[in-house]
Structures are given as structure tokens and as C-alpha cells.
């Protein structure tokens, strides 16, 4: 089965996570067919990684558009792995940070079609746990002690 553009926001997010390898079972991302021409940047650990957008998978370096994706790409990337959850979370966060650096650099260099990947990776950032609210008057009790 094939997934064809235009892609909706949820599919764009899922594809970009798979492309950046920040999924339970990462695989080699889909890359631009012209990735070996010397003009394509290394991003997310691979040269010519395509970025999901509404119109399809887009190459940030040359603008090549691939308007289809095999559904098996997502199925494979999202399948549960045997890796312990804590290890998987650490691996995914390391991959996210590295890929985010790479794709931000592409955007800074004028490759604006990398922006959807930056947005996906930024949205995945771990949020600090909310501290439990201190009971009313706790500060006064601590000072009185």
C-alpha cells in the first residue's frame, strides 16, 4: 500500500519522526535520489534525508519531491522493539538532539524546506515534570521551624 500526497499534519509528524530515526525501530531514511551529487547536506546521520511536508517528501537541498511513501516504512518504524524502554528513550532523545542540530543548520543556511522537521523534533522535546504544588503555608512552616 502507498501513502500519497497531500499528507495531513499527523502523517507529516509520523513520517518526519521515522525519517529522523526517533521511533522505536529506526531504519535507513528515504533519501533524495540525487544525494550523491556533492550538494546535499548530512542531516539526521544521512546525506539527502527527505523531509515530510504536505506536498510529499521534499529534499531540503535541491527541492526534489517524492509524492509517495510505502506504508511499510511507517509500519516498520513504529513496531515495538525488544529494547528496554529506558534504553529506547535515551537512544531516541540522543537521535532527536543530533537530528535537530542538523536540520536547524539547514534552515539557518537557507534550506527552509527543512523547517517541518525542526518543528517535529522540537515538539518531541522532553518536558520537565511539574513539581507538586507545595501545601499552603509550607514556606511559613519551614521558616518557623
Backbone as a chain_set.jsonl record, in Angstrom:
{"seq": "XXXXXXXXXXXXXXXXXXXXXXXXXXXXXXXXXXXXXXXXXXXXXXXXXXXXXXXXXXXXXXXXXXXXXXXXXXXXXXXXXXXXXXXXXXXXXXXXXXXXXXXXXXXXXXXXXXXXXXXXXXXXXXXXXXXXXXXXXXXXXXXXX", "coords": {"N": [[0.846, -1.177, 0.0], [0.43, 2.278, -0.671], [1.198, 5.505, 0.548], [0.049, 8.587, -0.357], [0.723, 11.964, -1.36], [-1.488, 14.757, -1.044], [-0.16, 15.057, 2.264], [-1.495, 14.767, 5.555], [-1.362, 16.656, 8.695], [-0.832, 14.911, 10.893], [0.269, 12.65, 9.624], [2.517, 13.805, 8.45], [4.002, 14.444, 10.74], [4.453, 11.83, 11.792], [5.883, 10.66, 9.669], [8.162, 12.331, 9.571], [9.287, 11.792, 12.06], [9.976, 9.114, 11.663], [11.786, 9.445, 9.532], [13.82, 10.855, 10.818], [14.69, 8.989, 12.57], [13.729, 8.789, 15.143], [12.098, 6.88, 16.468], [10.579, 3.788, 17.662], [11.735, 1.578, 16.216], [14.123, 2.318, 14.363], [15.063, 2.869, 10.931], [16.959, 3.003, 7.854], [16.562, 6.188, 6.448], [14.348, 7.505, 3.876], [15.927, 8.844, 1.101], [17.08, 11.561, -0.993], [17.164, 11.018, -4.504], [19.27, 12.222, -5.756], [21.28, 12.486, -3.932], [24.022, 11.951, -3.881], [25.408, 13.869, -5.268], [27.129, 15.757, -4.243], [26.141, 18.192, -3.408], [24.353, 17.916, -1.418], [23.326, 17.984, 1.964], [24.441, 16.565, 5.089], [22.183, 15.262, 7.286], [20.537, 14.339, 10.164], [22.098, 12.12, 10.308], [22.357, 11.058, 7.776], [23.005, 11.577, 4.282], [21.133, 13.749, 2.328], [18.561, 13.337, 3.412], [15.075, 13.094, 3.198], [12.349, 15.348, 3.851], [9.205, 15.305, 5.336], [6.357, 16.941, 4.112], [3.35, 18.754, 3.382], [3.033, 18.461, 0.591], [4.477, 16.2, 0.004], [7.431, 14.103, 0.358], [10.209, 16.064, 0.727], [13.287, 17.224, -0.559], [15.552, 19.036, 1.279], [17.846, 20.159, 0.222], [17.854, 20.231, -2.652], [15.237, 20.439, -3.498], [13.818, 18.357, -4.644], [10.876, 16.388, -4.979], [9.123, 13.742, -3.581], [6.204, 12.221, -3.97], [5.0, 10.072, -2.772], [4.959, 7.353, -0.42], [5.938, 4.21, 0.768], [3.64, 2.429, 2.756], [4.673, 0.59, 4.44], [7.011, 1.64, 5.445], [6.337, 3.277, 7.627], [5.034, 1.363, 9.2], [7.105, -0.42, 9.827], [8.893, 1.284, 11.189], [7.446, 2.044, 13.427], [6.926, -0.227, 14.837], [7.015, -2.196, 17.815], [9.978, -2.515, 19.664], [12.489, -4.828, 20.945], [14.059, -3.632, 22.74], [14.838, -2.38, 25.995], [12.619, -0.084, 27.628], [13.715, 2.25, 28.879], [16.254, 2.406, 27.724], [15.552, 2.711, 25.041], [14.257, 5.194, 25.154], [16.397, 6.878, 25.844], [18.078, 6.513, 23.603], [16.416, 7.465, 21.552], [16.15, 10.149, 22.349], [18.818, 11.054, 22.132], [19.172, 10.735, 19.36], [17.197, 12.523, 18.492], [18.181, 15.008, 19.41], [20.608, 15.227, 17.95], [19.681, 15.118, 15.267], [18.005, 17.35, 15.296], [19.849, 19.449, 15.625], [21.223, 19.196, 13.153], [19.142, 19.664, 11.23], [18.274, 22.211, 11.987], [20.547, 23.653, 11.312], [20.452, 23.391, 8.539], [18.154, 24.932, 7.995], [19.063, 27.438, 8.902], [20.994, 27.855, 6.965], [19.463, 28.524, 4.827], [17.85, 26.566, 3.71], [14.854, 26.227, 3.719], [12.89, 24.309, 3.503], [13.446, 22.385, 5.32], [12.307, 23.077, 7.675], [9.772, 21.91, 8.612], [10.698, 19.482, 9.708], [12.306, 20.401, 11.789], [10.323, 21.52, 13.406], [8.826, 19.223, 14.097], [10.762, 17.773, 15.571], [11.373, 19.577, 17.625], [8.932, 19.647, 18.947], [8.936, 17.204, 20.153], [10.566, 17.414, 22.33], [11.636, 16.631, 25.61], [9.584, 17.388, 28.357], [9.971, 19.178, 31.375], [9.133, 17.622, 34.455], [6.251, 18.573, 36.175], [6.458, 20.23, 39.19], [5.174, 19.198, 42.304], [2.641, 21.078, 43.764], [3.334, 23.051, 46.546], [1.972, 22.642, 49.789], [-0.374, 25.02, 51.087], [0.993, 27.585, 53.0], [3.34, 26.234, 53.566], [5.863, 27.351, 53.256], [5.908, 29.234, 55.3], [5.76, 27.541, 57.519], [8.173, 26.195, 57.296], [9.97, 28.257, 57.736], [9.348, 28.904, 60.346], [10.273, 26.783, 61.765]], "CA": [[0.0, 0.0, 0.0], [1.187, 3.528, -0.796], [0.666, 6.747, 1.104], [0.331, 9.599, -1.374], [0.487, 13.365, -1.01], [-1.058, 15.587, 0.077], [-0.111, 14.426, 3.578], [-2.079, 15.588, 6.627], [-0.402, 17.037, 9.743], [-0.441, 13.741, 11.686], [1.154, 11.82, 8.809], [3.779, 14.55, 8.328], [4.717, 14.245, 12.002], [4.891, 10.428, 11.874], [6.933, 10.434, 8.665], [9.386, 13.033, 9.973], [9.882, 11.024, 13.16], [10.615, 7.936, 11.052], [12.926, 9.912, 8.748], [14.886, 11.273, 11.734], [15.094, 7.843, 13.377], [13.295, 8.953, 16.528], [10.987, 5.934, 16.555], [11.018, 2.559, 18.335], [12.564, 0.714, 15.363], [14.606, 3.16, 13.261], [15.637, 2.257, 9.736], [17.546, 3.996, 6.953], [15.503, 7.056, 5.931], [14.252, 7.705, 2.433], [16.823, 9.945, 0.755], [16.966, 12.123, -2.334], [17.887, 10.225, -5.499], [20.465, 12.975, -6.175], [22.043, 12.74, -2.703], [25.466, 11.754, -4.05], [25.961, 14.854, -6.202], [28.045, 16.663, -3.565], [25.454, 19.414, -2.966], [23.387, 17.56, -0.385], [23.85, 18.061, 3.33], [24.25, 15.492, 6.055], [21.178, 15.664, 8.275], [19.976, 13.17, 10.82], [23.005, 10.992, 10.129], [22.366, 10.597, 6.388], [23.075, 12.622, 3.266], [19.948, 13.868, 1.485], [17.33, 12.876, 4.067], [13.881, 13.809, 2.762], [11.527, 15.897, 4.931], [7.779, 15.242, 5.011], [5.572, 18.172, 4.069], [2.022, 18.495, 2.81], [3.118, 18.055, -0.822], [5.227, 14.954, -0.121], [8.763, 14.13, 0.963], [10.937, 17.098, 0.0], [14.711, 17.322, -0.272], [15.884, 20.405, 1.655], [18.997, 20.662, -0.527], [17.611, 20.514, -4.075], [13.822, 20.638, -3.772], [13.184, 17.156, -5.206], [9.676, 15.986, -4.246], [8.624, 12.378, -3.746], [4.822, 12.37, -3.53], [4.502, 8.786, -2.282], [5.768, 6.638, 0.568], [5.356, 2.902, 1.086], [3.082, 2.382, 4.112], [5.526, -0.298, 5.238], [8.038, 2.457, 6.103], [5.814, 3.638, 8.946], [4.753, 0.147, 9.968], [8.378, -0.937, 10.338], [9.477, 2.243, 12.134], [6.635, 2.182, 14.633], [6.718, -1.502, 15.545], [7.647, -2.249, 19.132], [11.272, -3.199, 19.642], [12.825, -5.615, 22.139], [14.918, -2.788, 23.569], [14.186, -1.88, 27.214], [12.026, 1.245, 27.435], [14.634, 3.324, 29.287], [17.307, 2.49, 26.698], [14.929, 3.266, 23.838], [14.02, 6.621, 25.389], [17.689, 7.565, 25.773], [18.526, 6.475, 22.206], [15.557, 8.365, 20.778], [16.483, 11.535, 22.702], [20.118, 11.371, 21.507], [18.92, 10.897, 17.922], [16.417, 13.746, 18.316], [19.061, 16.16, 19.587], [21.533, 15.296, 16.817], [18.935, 15.465, 14.061], [17.531, 18.727, 15.449], [21.002, 20.306, 15.299], [21.469, 19.124, 11.71], [18.08, 20.298, 10.454], [18.321, 23.652, 12.281], [21.642, 24.204, 10.5], [19.945, 23.509, 7.167], [17.255, 26.091, 7.945], [19.913, 28.64, 9.003], [21.695, 28.011, 5.688], [18.511, 28.913, 3.797], [17.077, 25.423, 3.213], [13.658, 26.38, 4.538], [12.034, 23.124, 3.457], [13.789, 21.537, 6.47], [11.6, 23.6, 8.849], [8.821, 20.966, 9.22], [11.426, 18.509, 10.522], [12.685, 21.115, 13.016], [9.118, 21.641, 14.227], [8.521, 17.895, 14.645], [11.757, 17.402, 16.577], [11.214, 20.467, 18.78], [7.715, 19.254, 19.666], [9.231, 15.972, 20.891], [11.484, 17.692, 23.445], [11.091, 16.242, 26.914], [9.106, 18.486, 29.197], [10.287, 18.917, 32.787], [7.976, 17.209, 35.251], [5.717, 19.664, 37.004], [6.641, 19.993, 40.623], [3.925, 19.205, 43.061], [2.424, 22.357, 44.444], [3.553, 22.97, 47.995], [0.75, 22.97, 50.526], [-0.467, 26.416, 51.518], [1.643, 27.87, 54.267], [4.524, 25.39, 53.768], [7.031, 28.222, 53.4], [5.864, 29.816, 56.635], [6.075, 26.476, 58.473], [9.602, 25.917, 57.194], [10.674, 29.37, 58.373], [9.074, 28.878, 61.781], [10.968, 25.643, 62.391]], "C": [[0.894, 1.243, 0.0], [0.45, 4.661, -0.11], [1.038, 7.836, 0.11], [-0.028, 10.993, -0.869], [-0.83, 13.8, -1.635], [-1.162, 14.833, 1.407], [-0.768, 15.35, 4.602], [-1.039, 15.797, 7.736], [0.073, 15.834, 10.56], [0.535, 12.861, 10.911], [2.511, 12.499, 8.621], [4.621, 14.334, 9.583], [5.268, 12.821, 12.095], [6.013, 10.139, 10.89], [8.238, 11.111, 9.071], [10.066, 12.341, 11.15], [10.61, 9.797, 12.606], [11.864, 8.347, 10.284], [14.108, 10.295, 9.643], [15.365, 10.128, 12.624], [14.696, 7.935, 14.831], [12.004, 8.164, 16.762], [11.491, 4.662, 17.238], [11.963, 1.683, 17.513], [13.084, 1.503, 14.165], [15.2, 2.334, 12.122], [16.256, 3.374, 8.901], [16.425, 4.862, 6.39], [15.464, 7.042, 4.407], [15.087, 8.939, 2.117], [16.599, 10.373, -0.685], [17.733, 11.252, -3.325], [19.158, 10.918, -5.996], [21.43, 13.218, -5.016], [23.549, 12.63, -2.879], [26.115, 12.788, -4.97], [26.917, 15.86, -5.556], [27.409, 17.946, -3.071], [24.512, 19.153, -1.799], [24.046, 17.482, 0.984], [23.586, 16.777, 4.109], [23.254, 15.995, 7.09], [20.545, 14.412, 8.86], [20.82, 11.923, 10.605], [23.105, 10.479, 8.707], [22.426, 11.787, 5.437], [21.783, 12.59, 2.456], [18.661, 13.357, 2.093], [16.157, 13.741, 3.621], [13.042, 14.209, 3.969], [10.066, 15.874, 4.493], [7.142, 16.621, 5.126], [4.231, 17.822, 3.45], [2.125, 17.939, 1.389], [3.914, 16.781, -1.052], [6.523, 15.025, 0.655], [9.622, 15.041, 0.106], [12.402, 17.085, 0.421], [15.03, 18.773, 0.075], [17.012, 21.0, 0.823], [18.665, 21.048, -1.958], [16.143, 20.699, -4.437], [13.116, 19.455, -4.409], [11.987, 16.767, -4.339], [9.324, 14.548, -4.601], [7.231, 12.381, -3.146], [4.209, 11.072, -3.015], [5.484, 8.183, -1.284], [5.134, 5.26, 0.755], [4.846, 2.903, 2.536], [3.943, 1.521, 5.025], [6.638, 0.468, 5.954], [7.577, 2.82, 7.512], [5.564, 2.406, 9.802], [6.031, -0.401, 10.59], [8.954, -0.021, 11.414], [8.74, 2.265, 13.465], [6.399, 0.865, 15.368], [7.516, -1.485, 16.854], [8.948, -3.03, 19.027], [11.475, -3.976, 20.939], [13.639, -4.802, 23.143], [14.178, -2.347, 24.838], [13.739, -0.424, 27.033], [12.982, 2.376, 27.789], [15.743, 3.508, 28.257], [16.758, 3.123, 25.427], [14.721, 4.768, 23.996], [15.317, 7.412, 25.295], [18.192, 7.622, 24.337], [17.731, 7.469, 21.368], [15.906, 9.818, 21.087], [17.828, 11.947, 22.113], [19.945, 11.603, 20.007], [18.186, 12.209, 17.659], [17.312, 14.972, 18.409], [20.015, 16.321, 18.404], [20.838, 15.725, 15.54], [18.452, 16.91, 14.125], [18.648, 19.71, 15.134], [21.228, 20.368, 13.796], [20.416, 19.886, 10.914], [17.966, 21.792, 10.758], [19.412, 24.321, 11.449], [21.2, 24.359, 9.05], [19.046, 24.733, 7.027], [18.065, 27.381, 8.006], [20.642, 28.911, 7.694], [20.749, 28.321, 4.531], [17.699, 27.781, 3.207], [15.787, 25.332, 4.03], [12.732, 25.177, 4.494], [12.391, 22.127, 4.553], [13.013, 21.951, 7.719], [10.568, 22.627, 9.428], [9.503, 19.903, 10.086], [11.842, 19.148, 11.845], [11.48, 21.191, 13.954], [8.74, 20.307, 14.868], [9.466, 17.554, 15.786], [11.679, 18.292, 17.817], [9.998, 20.064, 19.612], [7.932, 17.995, 20.503], [10.083, 16.209, 22.131], [10.849, 17.289, 24.767], [10.692, 17.477, 27.717], [9.483, 18.177, 30.643], [9.015, 18.555, 33.547], [7.532, 18.375, 36.123], [5.913, 19.3, 38.468], [5.288, 20.035, 41.311], [3.815, 20.535, 43.791], [2.597, 22.157, 45.947], [2.254, 23.316, 48.705], [0.79, 24.427, 50.994], [0.192, 26.576, 52.877], [2.899, 27.052, 54.524], [5.764, 26.247, 53.981], [7.076, 28.823, 54.803], [6.229, 28.782, 57.694], [7.565, 26.18, 58.472], [10.405, 27.01, 57.887], [10.511, 29.338, 59.89], [9.86, 27.778, 62.49], [12.37, 25.932, 62.756]], "O": [[1.971, 1.251, 0.596], [-0.776, 4.757, -0.182], [2.21, 7.994, -0.23], [-0.947, 11.174, -0.07], [-1.237, 13.253, -2.66], [-2.108, 14.082, 1.645], [-0.618, 16.569, 4.53], [0.031, 15.189, 7.714], [1.256, 15.744, 10.888], [1.519, 12.379, 11.473], [3.544, 11.829, 8.634], [5.82, 14.071, 9.492], [6.433, 12.633, 12.444], [6.981, 9.457, 11.226], [9.308, 10.521, 8.928], [11.294, 12.31, 11.224], [11.723, 9.483, 13.029], [12.892, 7.675, 10.37], [15.263, 10.084, 9.272], [16.343, 10.283, 13.355], [15.26, 7.237, 15.673], [10.981, 8.701, 17.186], [12.7, 4.476, 17.378], [12.898, 1.104, 18.065], [12.548, 1.374, 13.064], [15.758, 1.256, 12.329], [16.091, 4.553, 9.213], [15.43, 4.329, 5.901], [16.414, 6.627, 3.744], [14.968, 9.963, 2.79], [16.009, 9.647, -1.485], [18.835, 10.795, -3.021], [20.024, 10.275, -6.59], [22.31, 14.074, -5.117], [24.29, 13.187, -2.068], [27.252, 12.601, -5.405], [27.46, 16.723, -6.245], [28.064, 18.725, -2.378], [23.934, 20.092, -1.252], [25.162, 16.984, 1.137], [22.653, 16.024, 3.829], [23.465, 17.043, 7.701], [20.077, 13.538, 8.131], [20.321, 10.803, 10.709], [23.868, 9.548, 8.448], [21.949, 12.874, 5.76], [21.382, 11.538, 1.957], [17.748, 12.977, 1.361], [16.232, 14.969, 3.66], [13.018, 13.509, 4.981], [9.726, 16.362, 3.414], [7.355, 17.355, 6.09], [4.02, 16.682, 3.036], [1.373, 17.035, 1.028], [4.02, 16.32, -2.189], [6.702, 15.896, 1.507], [9.755, 14.825, -1.099], [12.719, 16.951, 1.603], [14.804, 19.661, -0.748], [17.126, 22.222, 0.727], [19.134, 22.078, -2.443], [15.832, 21.076, -5.566], [11.921, 19.539, -4.691], [12.068, 16.808, -3.111], [9.24, 14.188, -5.775], [7.085, 12.529, -1.932], [2.992, 11.0, -2.841], [6.68, 8.474, -1.309], [3.914, 5.158, 0.888], [5.56, 3.336, 3.44], [3.942, 1.702, 6.243], [7.156, -0.006, 6.965], [8.334, 2.686, 8.474], [5.852, 2.41, 10.999], [6.035, -0.801, 11.755], [9.447, -0.496, 12.436], [9.349, 2.48, 14.513], [5.742, 0.846, 16.41], [8.556, -0.836, 16.959], [9.008, -4.075, 18.38], [10.73, -3.804, 21.905], [13.873, -5.247, 24.267], [13.007, -1.976, 24.763], [14.409, 0.362, 26.363], [13.051, 3.368, 27.063], [16.128, 4.636, 27.952], [17.41, 3.965, 24.81], [14.984, 5.53, 23.066], [15.335, 8.503, 24.725], [18.681, 8.661, 23.893], [18.298, 8.221, 20.575], [15.953, 10.641, 20.174], [17.97, 13.074, 21.639], [20.501, 12.549, 19.451], [18.513, 12.926, 16.713], [17.214, 15.877, 17.58], [20.207, 17.433, 17.911], [21.333, 16.586, 14.813], [18.484, 17.619, 13.119], [18.418, 20.704, 14.446], [21.402, 21.446, 13.228], [20.754, 20.667, 10.024], [17.597, 22.567, 9.876], [19.222, 25.426, 10.941], [21.536, 25.35, 8.402], [19.159, 25.484, 6.058], [17.795, 28.318, 7.254], [20.883, 30.067, 7.346], [21.179, 28.377, 3.379], [16.921, 28.011, 2.281], [15.646, 24.482, 4.909], [11.871, 25.034, 5.362], [11.704, 21.117, 4.704], [13.056, 21.244, 8.726], [10.485, 22.519, 10.652], [8.939, 19.472, 11.092], [11.744, 18.52, 12.899], [11.607, 20.952, 15.155], [8.376, 20.262, 16.043], [9.031, 17.099, 16.843], [11.893, 17.819, 18.933], [10.033, 20.133, 20.841], [7.193, 17.749, 21.456], [10.298, 15.28, 22.909], [9.676, 17.566, 25.016], [11.405, 18.481, 27.734], [9.333, 17.041, 31.092], [7.95, 19.123, 33.3], [8.352, 19.067, 36.727], [5.572, 18.203, 38.909], [4.395, 20.799, 40.946], [4.786, 21.036, 44.358], [2.068, 21.211, 46.531], [1.517, 24.195, 48.258], [1.856, 24.982, 51.259], [-0.038, 25.781, 53.788], [3.481, 27.161, 55.604], [6.622, 25.907, 54.796], [8.138, 28.911, 55.418], [6.927, 29.099, 58.657], [8.155, 25.94, 59.526], [11.404, 26.728, 58.549], [11.427, 29.702, 60.628], [10.079, 27.854, 63.698], [13.061, 25.062, 63.287]]}, "num_chains": 1, "name": "protein.A"}
